[in-house]
Every structure is written in structure tokens, then in C-alpha cells.
Amino acid sequence: MAHQLKVTASNIIGLWFGADTPLRQYKIQSNPVLWDACLRAHIGFVPPSGATSLDQYRKSDKNAFALAVERELAQSAPNALHRQV
């Protein structure tokens, strides 16, 4: 059974900013709708601190990114997470 992540700021931050491990890859494969939302949100995202690379992001930047992903999910399809099973 696939591991479905709840859409929380913590899970989004872990999925996007986490170290590239087999577990993270499994979570990406198990949550394609959430990962696609991360990819779409990243395209136009400008961090509030003005950081130019991911390793310079502050906690507030990561939280702002998670909020952008949540907005992207809400705009793309309100029930998209329920359809990915």
C-alpha cells in the first residue's frame, strides 16, 4: 500500500527540501499529485528573504513555499488528492 501524505506544511517541506533518499523517492512516487503541485509552485516562487538557492532558504521561506503548494493544489483540483489512489 502506498504511503499517502497529508497535505501539511511539514510534509511538503520534507518532501521538497529533504535529502534525496530512497524513502523520499518512495514518497514522491506515492504522492504524484502533491509532487506535481510542488513542481508547479516552484516555477514562479520567489522566497520572501530573497534567497537565490534552496540551501539558503530560511524557515519562513520554506513555510511560504508550503503555502504556495497548498494554494496550487486548491487551484488545480479541489479533490485531486482523493483521485490519486
PDB file of C-alpha atoms in Angstrom:
ATOM      1  CA  MET A   1       0.000   0.000   0.000  1.00  0.00           C
ATOM      2  CA  ALA A   2       1.310   3.421  -0.935  1.00  0.00           C
ATOM      3  CA  HIS A   3       2.124   5.940   1.765  1.00  0.00           C
ATOM      4  CA  GLN A   4      -0.277   8.857   1.272  1.00  0.00           C
ATOM      5  CA  LEU A   5       0.984  12.057   2.861  1.00  0.00           C
ATOM      6  CA  LYS A   6      -1.389  14.522   4.450  1.00  0.00           C
ATOM      7  CA  VAL A   7      -1.084  17.975   2.949  1.00  0.00           C
ATOM      8  CA  THR A   8       0.671  19.756   5.800  1.00  0.00           C
ATOM      9  CA  ALA A   9       3.445  22.328   5.742  1.00  0.00           C
ATOM     10  CA  SER A  10       5.776  19.867   7.455  1.00  0.00           C
ATOM     11  CA  ASN A  11       5.159  17.118   4.891  1.00  0.00           C
ATOM     12  CA  ILE A  12       5.533  19.496   1.946  1.00  0.00           C
ATOM     13  CA  ILE A  13       8.788  20.888   3.345  1.00  0.00           C
ATOM     14  CA  GLY A  14      10.124  17.383   3.975  1.00  0.00           C
ATOM     15  CA  LEU A  15       9.158  16.238   0.503  1.00  0.00           C
ATOM     16  CA  TRP A  16      10.652  19.218  -1.353  1.00  0.00           C
ATOM     17  CA  PHE A  17      13.641  20.188   0.793  1.00  0.00           C
ATOM     18  CA  GLY A  18      14.532  16.762   2.235  1.00  0.00           C
ATOM     19  CA  ALA A  19      17.699  14.854   1.456  1.00  0.00           C
ATOM     20  CA  ASP A  20      17.459  12.659  -1.620  1.00  0.00           C
ATOM     21  CA  THR A  21      16.998   9.219  -0.056  1.00  0.00           C
ATOM     22  CA  PRO A  22      15.166   6.070  -1.169  1.00  0.00           C
ATOM     23  CA  LEU A  23      12.393   6.874   1.326  1.00  0.00           C
ATOM     24  CA  ARG A  24      11.918  10.344  -0.179  1.00  0.00           C
ATOM     25  CA  GLN A  25      11.828   8.854  -3.677  1.00  0.00           C
ATOM     26  CA  TYR A  26       9.165   6.395  -2.484  1.00  0.00           C
ATOM     27  CA  LYS A  27       7.099   9.262  -1.048  1.00  0.00           C
ATOM     28  CA  ILE A  28       7.410  11.172  -4.336  1.00  0.00           C
ATOM     29  CA  GLN A  29       6.238   8.134  -6.313  1.00  0.00           C
ATOM     30  CA  SER A  30       3.405   7.513  -3.840  1.00  0.00           C
ATOM     31  CA  ASN A  31       2.173  11.115  -3.941  1.00  0.00           C
ATOM     32  CA  PRO A  32       2.339  12.255  -7.583  1.00  0.00           C
ATOM     33  CA  VAL A  33      -0.355  14.935  -7.225  1.00  0.00           C
ATOM     34  CA  LEU A  34       1.439  16.557  -4.296  1.00  0.00           C
ATOM     35  CA  TRP A  35       4.810  16.337  -6.082  1.00  0.00           C
ATOM     36  CA  ASP A  36       3.367  17.868  -9.254  1.00  0.00           C
ATOM     37  CA  ALA A  37       1.956  20.728  -7.178  1.00  0.00           C
ATOM     38  CA  CYS A  38       5.428  21.265  -5.692  1.00  0.00           C
ATOM     39  CA  LEU A  39       6.943  21.382  -9.173  1.00  0.00           C
ATOM     40  CA  ARG A  40       4.345  23.886 -10.403  1.00  0.00           C
ATOM     41  CA  ALA A  41       4.643  26.081  -7.294  1.00  0.00           C
ATOM     42  CA  HIS A  42       8.438  26.139  -7.570  1.00  0.00           C
ATOM     43  CA  ILE A  43       8.347  27.647 -11.073  1.00  0.00           C
ATOM     44  CA  GLY A  44       7.132  31.086 -10.037  1.00  0.00           C
ATOM     45  CA  PHE A  45       8.061  31.046  -6.367  1.00  0.00           C
ATOM     46  CA  VAL A  46      10.168  33.894  -5.003  1.00  0.00           C
ATOM     47  CA  PRO A  47      11.188  33.398  -1.356  1.00  0.00           C
ATOM     48  CA  PRO A  48      10.384  36.300   0.988  1.00  0.00           C
ATOM     49  CA  SER A  49      14.040  36.514   2.093  1.00  0.00           C
ATOM     50  CA  GLY A  50      15.278  36.804  -1.485  1.00  0.00           C
ATOM     51  CA  ALA A  51      17.455  33.678  -1.172  1.00  0.00           C
ATOM     52  CA  THR A  52      18.820  32.535  -4.512  1.00  0.00           C
ATOM     53  CA  SER A  53      19.361  28.821  -3.781  1.00  0.00           C
ATOM     54  CA  LEU A  54      17.463  26.191  -1.803  1.00  0.00           C
ATOM     55  CA  ASP A  55      20.249  25.748   0.749  1.00  0.00           C
ATOM     56  CA  GLN A  56      19.938  29.452   1.673  1.00  0.00           C
ATOM     57  CA  TYR A  57      16.198  29.233   2.404  1.00  0.00           C
ATOM     58  CA  ARG A  58      15.103  30.263   5.874  1.00  0.00           C
ATOM     59  CA  LYS A  59      12.331  28.537   7.787  1.00  0.00           C
ATOM     60  CA  SER A  60       9.955  31.332   6.753  1.00  0.00           C
ATOM     61  CA  ASP A  61      10.871  30.748   3.091  1.00  0.00           C
ATOM     62  CA  LYS A  62      10.095  27.052   3.415  1.00  0.00           C
ATOM     63  CA  ASN A  63       6.770  27.805   5.082  1.00  0.00           C
ATOM     64  CA  ALA A  64       5.921  30.289   2.330  1.00  0.00           C
ATOM     65  CA  PHE A  65       6.733  27.614  -0.252  1.00  0.00           C
ATOM     66  CA  ALA A  66       4.482  25.108   1.537  1.00  0.00           C
ATOM     67  CA  LEU A  67       1.677  27.677   1.467  1.00  0.00           C
ATOM     68  CA  ALA A  68       2.248  28.214  -2.268  1.00  0.00           C
ATOM     69  CA  VAL A  69       1.980  24.448  -2.827  1.00  0.00           C
ATOM     70  CA  GLU A  70      -1.263  24.314  -0.838  1.00  0.00           C
ATOM     71  CA  ARG A  71      -2.648  27.150  -2.970  1.00  0.00           C
ATOM     72  CA  GLU A  72      -1.556  25.352  -6.134  1.00  0.00           C
ATOM     73  CA  LEU A  73      -3.349  22.207  -5.002  1.00  0.00           C
ATOM     74  CA  ALA A  74      -6.506  24.159  -4.199  1.00  0.00           C
ATOM     75  CA  GLN A  75      -6.488  25.881  -7.604  1.00  0.00           C
ATOM     76  CA  SER A  76      -5.634  22.853  -9.736  1.00  0.00           C
ATOM     77  CA  ALA A  77      -8.299  20.488  -8.450  1.00  0.00           C
ATOM     78  CA  PRO A  78     -10.016  20.603  -5.070  1.00  0.00           C
ATOM     79  CA  ASN A  79     -10.419  16.813  -4.968  1.00  0.00           C
ATOM     80  CA  ALA A  80      -7.181  15.860  -6.719  1.00  0.00           C
ATOM     81  CA  LEU A  81      -5.680  14.165  -3.682  1.00  0.00           C
ATOM     82  CA  HIS A  82      -8.683  11.870  -3.379  1.00  0.00           C
ATOM     83  CA  ARG A  83      -8.387  10.798  -7.020  1.00  0.00           C
ATOM     84  CA  GLN A  84      -4.750   9.684  -6.863  1.00  0.00           C
ATOM     85  CA  VAL A  85      -5.467   6.376  -5.087  1.00  0.00           C
TER      86      VAL A  85
END
